[in-house]
Coordinates of C-alpha atoms in Angstrom, one line a residue:
Chain A
M19 CA 43.1 189.6 -63.4
T20 CA 40.3 190.8 -63.9
I21 CA 39.7 194.8 -65.8
R22 CA 36.2 195.6 -64.1
I23 CA 35.2 199.2 -65.8
P24 CA 31.8 200.8 -65.6
E25 CA 31.1 202.0 -69.0
G26 CA 30.8 205.3 -68.1
H27 CA 34.3 205.4 -68.1
V28 CA 34.7 204.1 -70.7
A29 CA 33.0 206.1 -72.6
R30 CA 34.8 209.3 -71.3
I31 CA 38.0 207.8 -72.5
E32 CA 36.3 208.1 -76.1
A33 CA 35.6 210.1 -75.9
H34 CA 39.0 211.4 -74.8
A35 CA 40.7 209.5 -77.5
A36 CA 38.3 211.2 -80.0
A37 CA 38.7 214.9 -78.5
T38 CA 42.7 214.3 -79.4
Y39 CA 41.9 212.6 -83.2
P40 CA 44.3 212.3 -85.4
E41 CA 46.6 212.7 -81.7
E42 CA 46.4 210.3 -79.9
C43 CA 45.4 211.1 -76.3
I44 CA 46.3 210.1 -72.7
G45 CA 45.1 209.2 -69.7
A46 CA 45.2 207.5 -66.2
L47 CA 42.9 205.5 -64.4
G48 CA 42.1 204.8 -60.5
G49 CA 41.2 203.3 -58.5
T50 CA 41.1 199.3 -55.7
A51 CA 42.2 196.1 -56.2
D52 CA 41.2 192.9 -54.2
G53 CA 42.5 189.3 -55.5
D54 CA 42.5 189.0 -58.5
S55 CA 40.1 191.1 -59.2
R56 CA 40.4 195.6 -60.0
S57 CA 37.9 198.0 -60.2
I58 CA 38.3 200.5 -61.8
V59 CA 36.5 204.3 -60.2
E60 CA 37.7 206.6 -61.8
V61 CA 39.8 208.4 -65.4
W62 CA 41.9 211.8 -65.3
P63 CA 42.4 213.0 -68.5
L64 CA 46.1 213.6 -68.7
V65 CA 48.0 216.1 -71.3
N66 CA 49.3 214.5 -74.1
A67 CA 53.6 216.8 -73.6
C68 CA 55.3 214.8 -76.9
I69 CA 55.9 218.2 -78.8
E70 CA 56.9 216.1 -82.1
S71 CA 54.8 212.6 -83.7
R72 CA 51.7 213.0 -81.5
H73 CA 49.8 211.3 -83.6
S74 CA 52.4 208.8 -83.2
R75 CA 53.2 209.5 -79.7
S76 CA 51.4 210.1 -76.8
L77 CA 53.7 210.9 -73.6
I78 CA 53.4 211.4 -68.9
A79 CA 55.3 214.5 -67.6
P80 CA 56.9 213.2 -64.8
R81 CA 55.0 216.2 -63.2
D82 CA 50.9 214.3 -63.6
Y83 CA 52.6 211.3 -62.8
Q84 CA 53.2 212.8 -59.3
A85 CA 50.4 215.0 -59.2
V86 CA 48.3 211.9 -60.3
E87 CA 50.3 209.0 -57.8
R88 CA 50.1 211.7 -54.6
E89 CA 46.9 212.6 -55.4
Y90 CA 45.3 208.6 -55.7
T91 CA 47.8 208.0 -52.4
R92 CA 45.3 210.6 -50.2
R93 CA 41.6 209.6 -51.4
G94 CA 43.2 206.3 -50.9
L95 CA 43.3 205.0 -54.8
L96 CA 46.0 203.0 -56.7
L97 CA 47.1 204.2 -60.2
L98 CA 46.7 201.0 -61.7
G99 CA 47.3 201.8 -65.2
F100 CA 47.6 204.0 -67.8
Y101 CA 45.4 204.3 -71.2
H102 CA 46.2 205.6 -74.5
S103 CA 44.4 206.0 -77.8
H104 CA 46.5 204.1 -81.1
P105 CA 44.6 206.9 -84.1
D106 CA 44.5 204.3 -87.7
H107 CA 46.5 201.9 -85.7
P108 CA 45.4 198.5 -84.2
A109 CA 45.1 198.4 -80.7
A110 CA 47.6 196.3 -79.5
P111 CA 50.4 197.1 -77.7
S112 CA 54.1 198.2 -79.8
S113 CA 57.0 197.9 -79.9
F114 CA 57.4 201.6 -78.7
D115 CA 54.4 200.9 -75.5
L116 CA 56.4 197.7 -74.3
E117 CA 59.5 199.2 -73.3
H118 CA 58.2 201.9 -71.7
A119 CA 55.8 199.8 -69.7
L120 CA 55.8 199.0 -66.1
P121 CA 54.9 195.9 -64.8
W122 CA 51.3 195.5 -62.7
H123 CA 49.5 198.0 -64.1
S124 CA 47.2 197.9 -66.5
Y125 CA 47.5 199.6 -69.9
L126 CA 43.8 200.1 -71.7
I127 CA 44.4 201.2 -75.2
V128 CA 41.8 202.8 -77.4
R129 CA 42.0 202.4 -81.0
V130 CA 40.3 205.4 -83.4
D131 CA 39.6 204.7 -86.9
R132 CA 39.4 208.3 -88.8
G133 CA 37.5 210.3 -85.3
H134 CA 35.4 207.1 -84.1
P135 CA 36.6 204.6 -81.3
T136 CA 36.4 201.2 -82.0
E137 CA 37.9 199.2 -80.2
M138 CA 39.8 199.0 -77.2
T139 CA 41.7 196.3 -75.2
A140 CA 43.5 195.7 -72.2
W141 CA 46.7 194.9 -70.8
V142 CA 49.4 193.9 -68.3
L143 CA 53.8 193.2 -69.2
R144 CA 54.5 190.1 -68.5
E145 CA 57.1 189.6 -65.3
D146 CA 60.2 189.3 -67.5
R147 CA 59.5 192.6 -69.3
S148 CA 59.8 190.1 -73.2
T149 CA 55.6 190.8 -74.0
F150 CA 52.2 192.1 -72.8
D151 CA 48.9 189.3 -72.1
P152 CA 46.2 190.5 -72.7
E153 CA 43.6 191.3 -70.3
P154 CA 40.5 190.4 -69.5
M155 CA 38.3 193.9 -69.3
A156 CA 34.8 193.3 -67.8
V157 CA 32.1 196.0 -68.5
V158 CA 29.7 196.9 -65.7
Q159 CA 26.6 198.6 -66.4
D160 CA 24.3 199.9 -64.0
G161 CA 22.6 197.6 -63.0
R162 CA 23.7 194.7 -64.8
A163 CA 25.9 191.8 -65.2
P164 CA 29.9 193.4 -66.3
T165 CA 30.3 192.1 -69.6
A166 CA 33.5 191.0 -71.1
R167 CA 34.8 192.5 -73.5
G168 CA 38.7 192.7 -75.5
G169 CA 41.8 192.2 -73.6
D170 CA 41.1 188.6 -75.3
R171 CA 41.6 188.6 -79.3
Chain B
M15 CA 73.8 208.8 -45.1
K16 CA 70.3 207.6 -45.0
T17 CA 68.6 208.7 -47.5
Q18 CA 64.8 208.0 -48.4
V19 CA 63.9 207.2 -51.7
N20 CA 60.4 207.2 -53.0
I21 CA 58.3 203.8 -55.2
P22 CA 56.0 204.4 -57.6
T23 CA 52.8 201.7 -56.8
A24 CA 53.3 200.1 -60.2
L25 CA 57.4 199.2 -58.1
R26 CA 56.1 198.5 -54.7
Q27 CA 55.3 195.0 -55.1
Y28 CA 59.4 195.0 -54.8
A29 CA 60.2 196.6 -51.8
G30 CA 57.9 195.0 -49.6
K31 CA 55.1 197.5 -50.2
Q32 CA 55.7 199.7 -49.6
E33 CA 55.8 203.8 -50.7
S34 CA 59.3 204.9 -50.2
V35 CA 62.4 203.0 -48.4
T36 CA 65.1 204.2 -46.9
V37 CA 68.8 203.4 -48.0
E38 CA 72.0 205.4 -47.4
G39 CA 74.4 206.6 -50.3
G40 CA 76.0 209.9 -51.0
T41 CA 75.8 209.5 -54.5
V42 CA 72.4 208.9 -56.7
Q43 CA 73.5 205.4 -57.8
E44 CA 74.7 203.9 -54.5
V45 CA 71.6 204.6 -53.6
L46 CA 70.1 203.2 -56.3
D47 CA 72.3 200.0 -56.4
E48 CA 71.9 199.9 -52.2
L49 CA 68.3 200.0 -52.9
T50 CA 68.1 197.4 -55.2
A51 CA 71.1 194.6 -53.5
R52 CA 68.2 195.2 -50.9
H53 CA 65.0 194.5 -53.1
E54 CA 66.5 192.4 -55.7
G55 CA 62.8 192.7 -58.8
L56 CA 63.6 196.0 -58.9
R57 CA 66.7 196.1 -60.8
R58 CA 65.1 195.1 -63.5
H59 CA 62.6 197.5 -64.2
L60 CA 65.2 200.5 -63.9
F61 CA 68.1 199.7 -65.5
N62 CA 68.4 198.4 -69.2
E63 CA 71.2 195.1 -69.8
K64 CA 74.2 197.3 -70.0
G65 CA 73.2 197.4 -66.7
D66 CA 72.5 201.5 -67.4
L67 CA 68.7 203.5 -66.0
R68 CA 66.2 202.7 -68.3
S69 CA 65.0 205.4 -70.1
F70 CA 61.8 206.6 -69.2
V71 CA 63.0 206.0 -65.5
N72 CA 63.7 209.3 -64.4
V73 CA 65.4 210.0 -60.8
Y74 CA 64.8 213.6 -59.4
V75 CA 67.1 214.8 -55.8
N76 CA 64.0 216.7 -54.5
D77 CA 62.8 218.7 -57.3
S78 CA 65.7 218.7 -59.5
D79 CA 65.5 215.6 -62.0
I80 CA 69.6 214.3 -62.3
R81 CA 70.0 214.2 -66.1
Y82 CA 70.7 218.1 -65.8
Q83 CA 72.9 217.3 -62.3
E84 CA 75.6 215.0 -62.4
G85 CA 73.3 211.9 -63.6
P86 CA 74.2 208.9 -61.4
R87 CA 77.3 210.7 -59.7
T88 CA 74.5 213.0 -58.5
P89 CA 75.9 213.1 -54.3
V90 CA 73.0 212.9 -52.0
K91 CA 72.8 214.5 -48.0
E92 CA 71.5 213.7 -45.3
G93 CA 67.9 214.3 -45.4
D94 CA 67.5 214.7 -49.5
V95 CA 64.5 212.7 -50.8
V96 CA 65.4 210.5 -53.9
S97 CA 62.0 209.1 -55.9
I98 CA 62.1 207.7 -58.2
V99 CA 59.3 208.8 -61.1
P100 CA 58.7 206.8 -64.9
A101 CA 58.6 208.8 -67.8
I102 CA 54.5 206.9 -69.4
A103 CA 54.4 207.0 -72.5
G104 CA 53.1 205.3 -76.0
G105 CA 52.8 204.7 -79.2
R106 CA 52.0 203.0 -82.1
P107 CA 54.6 202.0 -84.3
H108 CA 55.2 205.8 -86.9
D109 CA 54.3 205.5 -90.3
P110 CA 55.6 206.7 -92.7
R111 CA 52.6 208.1 -94.4
A112 CA 50.5 209.7 -91.8
R113 CA 50.1 212.9 -90.7
S114 CA 52.5 214.5 -88.1

């Protein structure tokens, strides 16, 4: 399964991650799925609902989750997944990420070093919940072929 | 007593790709037992190895979180809507040297 994301949306996620540094950012990804390909058509930045440890934790409030899912459903989009940042830490899923993940969703992680986004990867929870598998990511540039990025570490 | 259960997007693959499922039960526990009996694939993602709801799984009866009612014993009446709402969370490993 490859997830396609327009480069403008990559820039939007990176801007969100930089703006919230040194705290984590979090947001939703809306789009379409067709066979082995998924396409992100919308990025929805959300408020990190964590009260403490926001430099190493992010959370989407259940009410926000419901609002996003309802809105995407209304517009015929799928809630494909979520993104969050890892300030000054590799863009790899943590055990905390594993405990809180759902299957099928795409999880994008942005590494932010000293305020600057440096890496973005995509992951999918394995069906038996044992680990994440990297998900190939293709950044779609205007008028050009997708460029492979991340997810194949 | 029939109750509608709203299924989050990621788990619909285990529930016949339905947004909601109608099951019977007088409490949230009975409703979820019936739901997972019908759709076995949901169980692993809703409950941990001890059979308790996973910490990130929120369950609402209409607009009320069952944690603030009677938990899984929360009664469900005809016409109530039960919603399974995941608390989406992420985070890197804690670093004691990190800023707070």
